[in-house]
mmCIF file of C-alpha atoms and ligand atoms in Angstrom:
data_model
loop_
_atom_site.group_PDB
_atom_site.id
_atom_site.type_symbol
_atom_site.label_atom_id
_atom_site.label_comp_id
_atom_site.label_asym_id
_atom_site.label_seq_id
_atom_site.Cartn_x
_atom_site.Cartn_y
_atom_site.Cartn_z
ATOM 1 C CA SER A 5 50.770 13.801 -23.256
ATOM 2 C CA LYS A 6 49.514 10.539 -22.190
ATOM 3 C CA ALA A 7 48.911 9.681 -18.320
ATOM 4 C CA ALA A 8 50.556 6.281 -17.070
ATOM 5 C CA VAL A 9 47.288 4.442 -15.976
ATOM 6 C CA ILE A 10 47.980 3.029 -12.351
ATOM 7 C CA ASP A 11 47.149 -0.524 -12.149
ATOM 8 C CA GLY A 12 45.926 -0.580 -8.534
ATOM 9 C CA LYS A 13 45.833 -4.659 -9.008
ATOM 10 C CA ALA A 14 49.631 -4.811 -9.767
ATOM 11 C CA ILE A 15 49.734 -2.735 -6.365
ATOM 12 C CA ALA A 16 47.623 -4.735 -4.308
ATOM 13 C CA GLN A 17 49.820 -7.484 -5.317
ATOM 14 C CA VAL A 18 52.753 -6.677 -4.345
ATOM 15 C CA ILE A 19 51.140 -5.542 -1.124
ATOM 16 C CA LYS A 20 49.551 -8.875 -0.709
ATOM 17 C CA ASP A 21 52.820 -10.608 -1.378
ATOM 18 C CA GLU A 22 54.672 -8.428 0.982
ATOM 19 C CA ILE A 23 52.446 -9.708 3.994
ATOM 20 C CA LYS A 24 52.156 -13.057 2.865
ATOM 21 C CA THR A 25 56.237 -13.147 2.707
ATOM 22 C CA GLU A 26 55.697 -11.882 6.609
ATOM 23 C CA VAL A 27 52.914 -14.367 7.750
ATOM 24 C CA SER A 28 54.871 -17.301 6.170
ATOM 25 C CA SER A 29 57.849 -16.417 8.167
ATOM 26 C CA LEU A 30 56.160 -15.856 11.169
ATOM 27 C CA ILE A 31 54.340 -19.568 10.579
ATOM 28 C CA ALA A 32 57.905 -20.945 9.884
ATOM 29 C CA ASP A 33 59.079 -19.538 13.463
ATOM 30 C CA GLY A 34 56.192 -21.321 14.619
ATOM 31 C CA LYS A 35 53.375 -18.486 15.542
ATOM 32 C CA ARG A 36 49.819 -18.913 14.503
ATOM 33 C CA ALA A 37 48.615 -17.280 11.827
ATOM 34 C CA PRO A 38 47.201 -13.604 11.990
ATOM 35 C CA HIS A 39 42.812 -13.645 12.146
ATOM 36 C CA LEU A 40 40.275 -11.527 10.798
ATOM 37 C CA SER A 41 36.562 -11.546 11.527
ATOM 38 C CA VAL A 42 34.463 -9.715 9.236
ATOM 39 C CA LEU A 43 30.803 -9.071 10.389
ATOM 40 C CA LEU A 44 28.100 -8.983 7.662
ATOM 41 C CA VAL A 45 24.640 -7.427 8.415
ATOM 42 C CA GLY A 46 21.988 -8.079 5.954
ATOM 43 C CA ASN A 47 22.160 -8.772 2.080
ATOM 44 C CA ASN A 48 23.729 -5.807 0.573
ATOM 45 C CA PRO A 49 24.642 -7.498 -2.710
ATOM 46 C CA ALA A 50 27.785 -4.857 -2.949
ATOM 47 C CA SER A 51 28.881 -5.624 0.407
ATOM 48 C CA ILE A 52 28.728 -9.045 0.227
ATOM 49 C CA ILE A 53 31.289 -8.602 -3.051
ATOM 50 C CA TYR A 54 33.495 -6.384 -0.761
ATOM 51 C CA VAL A 55 33.583 -8.909 2.241
ATOM 52 C CA ARG A 56 33.912 -11.990 -0.106
ATOM 53 C CA ASN A 57 37.094 -9.877 -1.778
ATOM 54 C CA LYS A 58 38.195 -9.656 1.619
ATOM 55 C CA ALA A 59 38.154 -13.174 2.299
ATOM 56 C CA LEU A 60 39.801 -14.436 -0.466
ATOM 57 C CA ALA A 61 42.702 -11.288 -0.202
ATOM 58 C CA ALA A 62 43.242 -12.746 3.320
ATOM 59 C CA GLN A 63 43.429 -16.169 2.483
ATOM 60 C CA TYR A 64 46.045 -15.494 -0.092
ATOM 61 C CA THR A 65 48.543 -13.943 2.175
ATOM 62 C CA GLY A 66 47.664 -16.803 4.795
ATOM 63 C CA ILE A 67 45.655 -14.747 7.135
ATOM 64 C CA SER A 68 42.612 -16.803 8.507
ATOM 65 C CA CYS A 69 39.329 -15.126 7.835
ATOM 66 C CA ASP A 70 36.003 -16.057 8.667
ATOM 67 C CA ILE A 71 32.744 -14.228 8.060
ATOM 68 C CA LEU A 72 29.916 -14.016 10.468
ATOM 69 C CA ARG A 73 26.793 -13.133 8.564
ATOM 70 C CA ILE A 74 24.097 -11.688 10.918
ATOM 71 C CA PRO A 75 20.352 -11.258 9.359
ATOM 72 C CA GLU A 76 18.964 -7.992 8.230
ATOM 73 C CA ASN A 77 16.500 -7.753 11.043
ATOM 74 C CA VAL A 78 18.224 -8.425 14.407
ATOM 75 C CA SER A 79 18.872 -4.900 16.986
ATOM 76 C CA GLU A 80 21.839 -3.217 17.136
ATOM 77 C CA GLY A 81 22.255 -4.613 20.743
ATOM 78 C CA GLU A 82 22.756 -8.353 19.282
ATOM 79 C CA VAL A 83 25.462 -6.771 16.971
ATOM 80 C CA LEU A 84 27.157 -5.619 19.901
ATOM 81 C CA LYS A 85 27.091 -8.747 21.662
ATOM 82 C CA GLU A 86 29.052 -10.320 18.630
ATOM 83 C CA ILE A 87 31.304 -7.506 18.526
ATOM 84 C CA GLU A 88 31.994 -8.104 22.531
ATOM 85 C CA ALA A 89 32.292 -11.798 22.020
ATOM 86 C CA LEU A 90 34.974 -11.285 19.407
ATOM 87 C CA ASN A 91 36.477 -8.336 21.376
ATOM 88 C CA ARG A 92 37.635 -11.226 23.984
ATOM 89 C CA LEU A 93 38.801 -13.614 21.618
ATOM 90 C CA PRO A 94 42.358 -13.454 21.479
ATOM 91 C CA GLU A 95 43.011 -15.326 18.483
ATOM 92 C CA VAL A 96 40.603 -12.582 16.724
ATOM 93 C CA ASP A 97 43.202 -10.081 15.918
ATOM 94 C CA GLY A 98 41.056 -7.692 13.696
ATOM 95 C CA ILE A 99 37.433 -6.945 13.280
ATOM 96 C CA LEU A 100 35.723 -5.712 10.173
ATOM 97 C CA VAL A 101 32.016 -4.646 10.476
ATOM 98 C CA GLN A 102 30.917 -4.256 6.679
ATOM 99 C CA LEU A 103 29.042 -0.725 6.224
ATOM 100 C CA PRO A 104 27.046 0.183 5.761
ATOM 101 C CA LEU A 105 24.429 -1.279 8.408
ATOM 102 C CA PRO A 106 20.798 -1.713 8.307
ATOM 103 C CA PRO A 107 18.966 2.022 9.285
ATOM 104 C CA ASN A 108 17.953 0.430 12.622
ATOM 105 C CA MET A 109 21.458 0.620 13.603
ATOM 106 C CA SER A 110 23.791 3.477 14.476
ATOM 107 C CA GLU A 111 26.997 2.875 12.652
ATOM 108 C CA ARG A 112 28.859 5.008 15.174
ATOM 109 C CA THR A 113 27.880 2.853 18.174
ATOM 110 C CA VAL A 114 28.590 -0.139 16.548
ATOM 111 C CA CYS A 115 31.991 1.242 15.061
ATOM 112 C CA ASP A 116 32.435 2.542 18.388
ATOM 113 C CA ALA A 117 32.125 -1.297 19.576
ATOM 114 C CA VAL A 118 35.252 -2.749 17.970
ATOM 115 C CA LEU A 119 38.401 -2.563 20.195
ATOM 116 C CA PRO A 120 40.376 0.083 19.226
ATOM 117 C CA GLY A 121 43.274 -2.438 18.937
ATOM 118 C CA LYS A 122 41.486 -4.739 16.932
ATOM 119 C CA ASP A 123 39.953 -2.138 15.030
ATOM 120 C CA VAL A 124 41.404 -2.667 11.313
ATOM 121 C CA ASP A 125 39.220 -0.280 9.656
ATOM 122 C CA GLY A 126 40.276 2.441 11.661
ATOM 123 C CA PHE A 127 36.710 3.563 12.191
ATOM 124 C CA ASN A 128 36.212 3.517 16.015
ATOM 125 C CA VAL A 129 36.531 7.166 17.345
ATOM 126 C CA LEU A 130 39.994 6.489 19.038
ATOM 127 C CA ASN A 131 41.369 5.895 16.108
ATOM 128 C CA VAL A 132 39.608 8.428 14.441
ATOM 129 C CA GLY A 133 41.196 10.974 16.953
ATOM 130 C CA ARG A 134 44.283 9.399 17.725
ATOM 131 C CA PHE A 135 45.070 9.493 13.450
ATOM 132 C CA CYS A 136 43.538 13.704 13.698
ATOM 133 C CA VAL A 137 46.840 14.617 16.228
ATOM 134 C CA ASN A 138 49.409 12.401 14.515
ATOM 135 C CA GLN A 139 49.349 9.443 16.953
ATOM 136 C CA GLU A 140 49.481 5.896 15.467
ATOM 137 C CA ALA A 141 46.165 4.702 14.615
ATOM 138 C CA PHE A 142 44.511 2.304 12.265
ATOM 139 C CA ILE A 143 43.814 4.367 9.453
ATOM 140 C CA PRO A 144 40.355 3.359 7.277
ATOM 141 C CA ALA A 145 41.683 1.215 3.753
ATOM 142 C CA THR A 146 40.522 3.594 1.244
ATOM 143 C CA PRO A 147 42.634 6.617 2.417
ATOM 144 C CA SER A 148 45.367 4.620 3.416
ATOM 145 C CA GLY A 149 45.082 2.593 -0.158
ATOM 146 C CA VAL A 150 45.024 6.303 -1.628
ATOM 147 C CA LEU A 151 47.984 7.578 0.127
ATOM 148 C CA GLU A 152 50.037 4.106 -0.516
ATOM 149 C CA ILE A 153 49.228 4.453 -4.328
ATOM 150 C CA LEU A 154 51.172 8.020 -4.469
ATOM 151 C CA LYS A 155 53.854 6.471 -2.293
ATOM 152 C CA ARG A 156 54.482 3.455 -4.380
ATOM 153 C CA LEU A 157 54.483 6.147 -7.472
ATOM 154 C CA ASN A 158 57.229 8.199 -5.522
ATOM 155 C CA ILE A 159 55.213 10.885 -5.422
ATOM 156 C CA ASN A 160 56.301 14.046 -3.341
ATOM 157 C CA THR A 161 53.287 16.221 -2.279
ATOM 158 C CA LEU A 162 55.107 18.645 -0.249
ATOM 159 C CA GLY A 163 54.236 22.130 -1.464
ATOM 160 C CA LYS A 164 51.921 20.809 -4.128
ATOM 161 C CA ASN A 165 48.592 21.669 -4.371
ATOM 162 C CA ALA A 166 46.261 18.946 -3.556
ATOM 163 C CA VAL A 167 42.164 19.460 -4.031
ATOM 164 C CA VAL A 168 40.208 16.268 -2.742
ATOM 165 C CA CYS A 169 36.085 16.100 -3.552
ATOM 166 C CA GLY A 170 34.314 14.710 -1.159
ATOM 167 C CA ARG A 171 34.526 15.306 2.549
ATOM 168 C CA SER A 172 32.855 12.070 3.899
ATOM 169 C CA LYS A 173 34.606 11.295 7.397
ATOM 170 C CA ASN A 174 35.911 7.590 6.400
ATOM 171 C CA VAL A 175 36.945 9.032 2.712
ATOM 172 C CA GLY A 176 37.177 12.352 1.763
ATOM 173 C CA LEU A 177 38.494 13.967 5.205
ATOM 174 C CA PRO A 178 41.222 11.561 6.209
ATOM 175 C CA ILE A 179 42.815 11.776 2.665
ATOM 176 C CA ALA A 180 42.630 15.237 3.074
ATOM 177 C CA LEU A 181 43.899 15.276 6.610
ATOM 178 C CA HIS A 182 46.975 12.717 5.226
ATOM 179 C CA LEU A 183 47.693 15.434 2.406
ATOM 180 C CA HIS A 184 47.859 18.376 4.367
ATOM 181 C CA ALA A 185 49.816 17.331 7.716
ATOM 182 C CA SER A 186 53.545 17.589 8.188
ATOM 183 C CA GLN A 187 55.411 14.548 6.285
ATOM 184 C CA ASN A 188 56.177 11.675 8.780
ATOM 185 C CA LYS A 189 59.880 10.867 8.632
ATOM 186 C CA GLY A 190 60.821 9.408 5.550
ATOM 187 C CA SER A 191 57.747 9.918 3.872
ATOM 188 C CA THR A 192 56.886 11.935 0.924
ATOM 189 C CA ILE A 193 53.065 12.359 1.690
ATOM 190 C CA GLY A 194 51.822 15.501 3.315
ATOM 191 C CA ASP A 195 53.076 19.149 3.301
ATOM 192 C CA ALA A 196 50.517 19.405 0.333
ATOM 193 C CA THR A 197 48.577 22.680 0.141
ATOM 194 C CA THR A 198 45.254 20.983 0.491
ATOM 195 C CA THR A 199 41.634 22.246 -0.764
ATOM 196 C CA ILE A 200 38.648 20.343 -0.180
ATOM 197 C CA CYS A 201 35.740 20.943 -2.078
ATOM 198 C CA HIS A 202 31.614 19.207 -1.432
ATOM 199 C CA ARG A 203 28.340 19.353 -2.333
ATOM 200 C CA ASN A 204 28.180 23.090 -1.369
ATOM 201 C CA THR A 205 31.169 23.954 -3.639
ATOM 202 C CA PRO A 206 29.808 26.368 -6.602
ATOM 203 C CA PRO A 207 30.701 24.992 -10.017
ATOM 204 C CA ASP A 208 32.593 27.555 -10.776
ATOM 205 C CA GLN A 209 34.725 27.390 -7.380
ATOM 206 C CA LEU A 210 35.115 23.631 -8.106
ATOM 207 C CA ARG A 211 36.237 24.454 -11.475
ATOM 208 C CA HIS A 212 38.620 26.687 -9.948
ATOM 209 C CA PHE A 213 39.945 24.513 -7.405
ATOM 210 C CA ILE A 214 40.586 21.465 -9.318
ATOM 211 C CA LYS A 215 42.568 23.612 -12.195
ATOM 212 C CA SER A 216 44.539 24.263 -9.420
ATOM 213 C CA ALA A 217 45.488 20.739 -8.035
ATOM 214 C CA ASP A 218 48.673 18.723 -8.764
ATOM 215 C CA ILE A 219 46.967 16.079 -6.865
ATOM 216 C CA LEU A 220 43.101 15.883 -7.427
ATOM 217 C CA VAL A 221 41.577 12.903 -5.656
ATOM 218 C CA THR A 222 37.679 12.627 -6.232
ATOM 219 C CA ALA A 223 35.494 10.433 -3.996
ATOM 220 C CA THR A 224 32.001 11.811 -4.440
ATOM 221 C CA GLY A 225 30.504 9.212 -6.227
ATOM 222 C CA ILE A 226 29.434 11.511 -9.215
ATOM 223 C CA PRO A 227 30.406 10.148 -12.290
ATOM 224 C CA GLY A 228 31.895 12.972 -14.950
ATOM 225 C CA LEU A 229 32.465 15.406 -12.188
ATOM 226 C CA VAL A 230 35.529 15.914 -13.438
ATOM 227 C CA THR A 231 36.046 16.593 -17.352
ATOM 228 C CA ALA A 232 39.508 17.410 -19.251
ATOM 229 C CA ASP A 233 38.738 20.943 -19.608
ATOM 230 C CA MET A 234 38.585 21.369 -15.852
ATOM 231 C CA VAL A 235 42.242 19.847 -15.100
ATOM 232 C CA LYS A 236 46.072 21.178 -15.439
ATOM 233 C CA ASP A 237 48.208 19.120 -17.467
ATOM 234 C CA GLY A 238 50.206 17.044 -15.839
ATOM 235 C CA VAL A 239 47.987 16.377 -12.909
ATOM 236 C CA VAL A 240 47.963 12.920 -10.917
ATOM 237 C CA VAL A 241 44.376 11.601 -10.538
ATOM 238 C CA ILE A 242 43.051 9.179 -8.060
ATOM 239 C CA ASP A 243 39.674 8.428 -8.912
ATOM 240 C CA VAL A 244 37.788 7.043 -5.594
ATOM 241 C CA GLY A 245 34.781 7.026 -6.858
ATOM 242 C CA ILE A 246 32.743 3.674 -7.936
ATOM 243 C CA THR A 247 29.149 3.997 -9.184
ATOM 244 C CA ARG A 248 27.428 1.505 -11.181
ATOM 245 C CA ILE A 249 25.596 2.798 -14.278
ATOM 246 C CA LEU A 250 24.200 1.541 -17.372
ATOM 247 C CA ASP A 251 25.415 1.759 -20.767
ATOM 248 C CA LYS A 252 24.322 2.911 -24.176
ATOM 249 C CA ASN A 253 23.507 -1.018 -24.140
ATOM 250 C CA GLY A 254 22.015 -1.596 -21.234
ATOM 251 C CA LYS A 255 24.860 -3.319 -19.516
ATOM 252 C CA ALA A 256 25.739 -2.445 -15.733
ATOM 253 C CA ARG A 257 29.207 -0.815 -15.755
ATOM 254 C CA LEU A 258 31.329 0.354 -12.833
ATOM 255 C CA VAL A 259 32.766 3.931 -13.071
ATOM 256 C CA GLY A 260 34.451 6.626 -11.368
ATOM 257 C CA ASP A 261 33.980 10.237 -10.891
ATOM 258 C CA VAL A 262 36.834 11.451 -13.663
ATOM 259 C CA ASP A 263 35.994 11.327 -17.298
ATOM 260 C CA PHE A 264 38.794 8.756 -17.596
ATOM 261 C CA ALA A 265 39.188 8.928 -21.751
ATOM 262 C CA ASP A 266 39.626 12.732 -21.580
ATOM 263 C CA VAL A 267 41.342 13.371 -18.304
ATOM 264 C CA SER A 268 43.906 10.830 -18.848
ATOM 265 C CA LYS A 269 45.553 12.772 -22.399
ATOM 266 C CA LYS A 270 46.267 15.388 -19.852
ATOM 267 C CA ALA A 271 47.280 13.670 -16.400
ATOM 268 C CA SER A 272 50.436 12.375 -15.580
ATOM 269 C CA TYR A 273 48.988 9.608 -13.724
ATOM 270 C CA ILE A 274 45.248 8.305 -13.610
ATOM 271 C CA THR A 275 43.499 5.627 -11.593
ATOM 272 C CA PRO A 276 41.063 3.467 -13.722
ATOM 273 C CA VAL A 277 37.641 2.437 -12.308
ATOM 274 C CA PRO A 278 37.716 -0.275 -11.586
ATOM 275 C CA GLY A 279 40.989 -1.604 -11.454
ATOM 276 C CA GLY A 280 42.435 1.323 -9.382
ATOM 277 C CA VAL A 281 42.231 2.462 -5.739
ATOM 278 C CA GLY A 282 39.575 -0.535 -4.813
ATOM 279 C CA PRO A 283 41.976 -3.690 -4.942
ATOM 280 C CA VAL A 284 44.777 -1.390 -3.016
ATOM 281 C CA THR A 285 42.019 -0.866 -0.227
ATOM 282 C CA VAL A 286 41.427 -4.987 0.142
ATOM 283 C CA ALA A 287 44.804 -5.128 0.241
ATOM 284 C CA MET A 288 45.288 -2.323 2.992
ATOM 285 C CA VAL A 289 42.750 -3.798 5.314
ATOM 286 C CA ILE A 290 44.985 -7.103 5.428
ATOM 287 C CA LYS A 291 47.460 -5.135 5.860
ATOM 288 C CA ASN A 292 46.290 -3.928 8.875
ATOM 289 C CA THR A 293 45.234 -7.153 10.402
ATOM 290 C CA LEU A 294 48.822 -7.941 10.033
ATOM 291 C CA ALA A 295 49.653 -5.174 12.139
ATOM 292 C CA ALA A 296 47.138 -5.646 14.531
ATOM 293 C CA TYR A 297 48.217 -8.913 14.838
ATOM 294 C CA LYS A 298 51.956 -8.028 15.737
ATOM 295 C CA ASN A 299 50.427 -5.693 18.367
ATOM 296 C CA GLU A 300 49.171 -8.183 19.896
ATOM 297 C CA LEU A 301 52.471 -10.255 20.019
ATOM 298 C CA ASP A 302 53.883 -7.166 21.396
ATOM 299 C CA TYR A 303 56.781 -6.750 18.357
ATOM 300 C CA GLY A 304 54.947 -4.490 16.203
ATOM 301 C CA PRO A 305 54.793 -0.589 15.639
ATOM 302 C CA TRP A 306 52.083 0.102 18.507
ATOM 303 C CA ASN A 307 52.655 1.262 21.941
ATOM 304 C CA LYS A 308 50.398 -0.801 24.422
ATOM 305 C CA SER A 309 50.799 1.532 26.774
ATOM 306 C CA VAL A 310 48.900 4.429 25.130
ATOM 307 C CA LEU A 311 45.947 2.042 23.392
ATOM 308 C CA PRO A 312 43.439 0.201 25.564
ATOM 309 C CA SER A 313 44.447 -3.041 26.286
ATOM 310 C CA ARG A 314 42.937 -6.078 24.381
HETATM 311 P P1 ADP B 426 32.118 8.324 0.294
HETATM 312 O O1 ADP B 426 31.978 7.217 1.550
HETATM 313 O O2 ADP B 426 32.686 7.339 -0.933
HETATM 314 O O3 ADP B 426 33.007 9.346 0.853
HETATM 315 P P2 ADP B 426 29.776 9.949 0.254
HETATM 316 O O4 ADP B 426 28.614 9.531 -0.422
HETATM 317 O O5 ADP B 426 29.753 9.585 1.964
HETATM 318 O O6 ADP B 426 30.578 8.845 -0.528
HETATM 319 O O7 ADP B 426 30.488 11.058 0.187
HETATM 320 C C1 ADP B 426 30.074 12.008 -1.297
HETATM 321 C C2 ADP B 426 30.826 13.211 -0.986
HETATM 322 O O8 ADP B 426 30.450 13.648 -1.742
HETATM 323 C C3 ADP B 426 30.201 13.870 -0.046
HETATM 324 O O9 ADP B 426 31.442 14.556 0.818
HETATM 325 C C4 ADP B 426 29.278 15.411 -0.629
HETATM 326 O O10 ADP B 426 29.931 16.568 -0.138
HETATM 327 C C5 ADP B 426 30.674 15.581 -1.838
HETATM 328 N N1 ADP B 426 30.047 15.896 -2.838
HETATM 329 C C6 ADP B 426 28.592 15.509 -3.728
HETATM 330 N N2 ADP B 426 28.665 16.634 -4.710
HETATM 331 C C7 ADP B 426 30.027 17.327 -4.656
HETATM 332 C C8 ADP B 426 30.242 18.016 -6.015
HETATM 333 N N3 ADP B 426 29.407 18.706 -6.872
HETATM 334 N N4 ADP B 426 31.584 18.605 -5.721
HETATM 335 C C9 ADP B 426 32.393 18.321 -4.933
HETATM 336 N N5 ADP B 426 31.720 17.155 -3.859
HETATM 337 C C10 ADP B 426 30.849 16.819 -3.959
#
């Protein structure tokens, strides 16, 4: 069988159109547009592209967005000051600090400075902790993008074997947490028997676990980690890895962790790289911004009594 290739761009378009509809009706009701502020420290070329994509997506949906460029050589204290200023501005609904930060700053300190109710990246320790104990929280864009894809494919993960390759705090770990946790009411995601593989998983064990997977999520940044002989027929493959490589002709190209050409012959569904998880991730940041806005206006799903006040 040949896998259905998951069109991340099309899924992202649907999500963005849903947001756009909601934002237009807010504005038609005389309310202000939601606002996202993005902090970009330094000149990392990949970060510049990511930030631009997020700003374009925001604009498309009617969410206003500004990008604050901060030079590479500033101190952590100065970045914290900028964040505090944005925290205090009532018209800023979402704050996003593009990672990675320069090595002279602590990403933990900087992410924790963002007010939890404006933390649309879900990196503040309060959101991370709330999420871990099943309380409402902002969930980082990449994991929520992966879940959104599974949801929109109508995949029920209950009782299935899920394998996640990669355990990073912002990607692999939260994806695995979601897949293993009890399904929320009405959700089809969760309740999977979930295995996390990481850099210390011996190759033969990696093979063994991957073979068992009904749902395979890879987030390692290792091109070619998963080959067709390793997977089970009919597996659902979500490839979160994005690595820039030079092809035979010396041309730069983006690839995932999965050998797409061959694995797609055995999988039931597979995400391409690029054009799979990436665009959906961008849409999820925008979706979180709308959620943050609705929280401020007090008709959203957030319970203000348990989130520190903005
Ligand atoms: P990201 O932020 O996209 O998750 P990181 O570079 O932070 O990327 O994390 C890469 C992850 O991949 C780490 O959790 C690491 O343990 C995992 N990893 C590295 N090598 C392997 C491997 N051979 N098999 C499975 N996982 C691996």
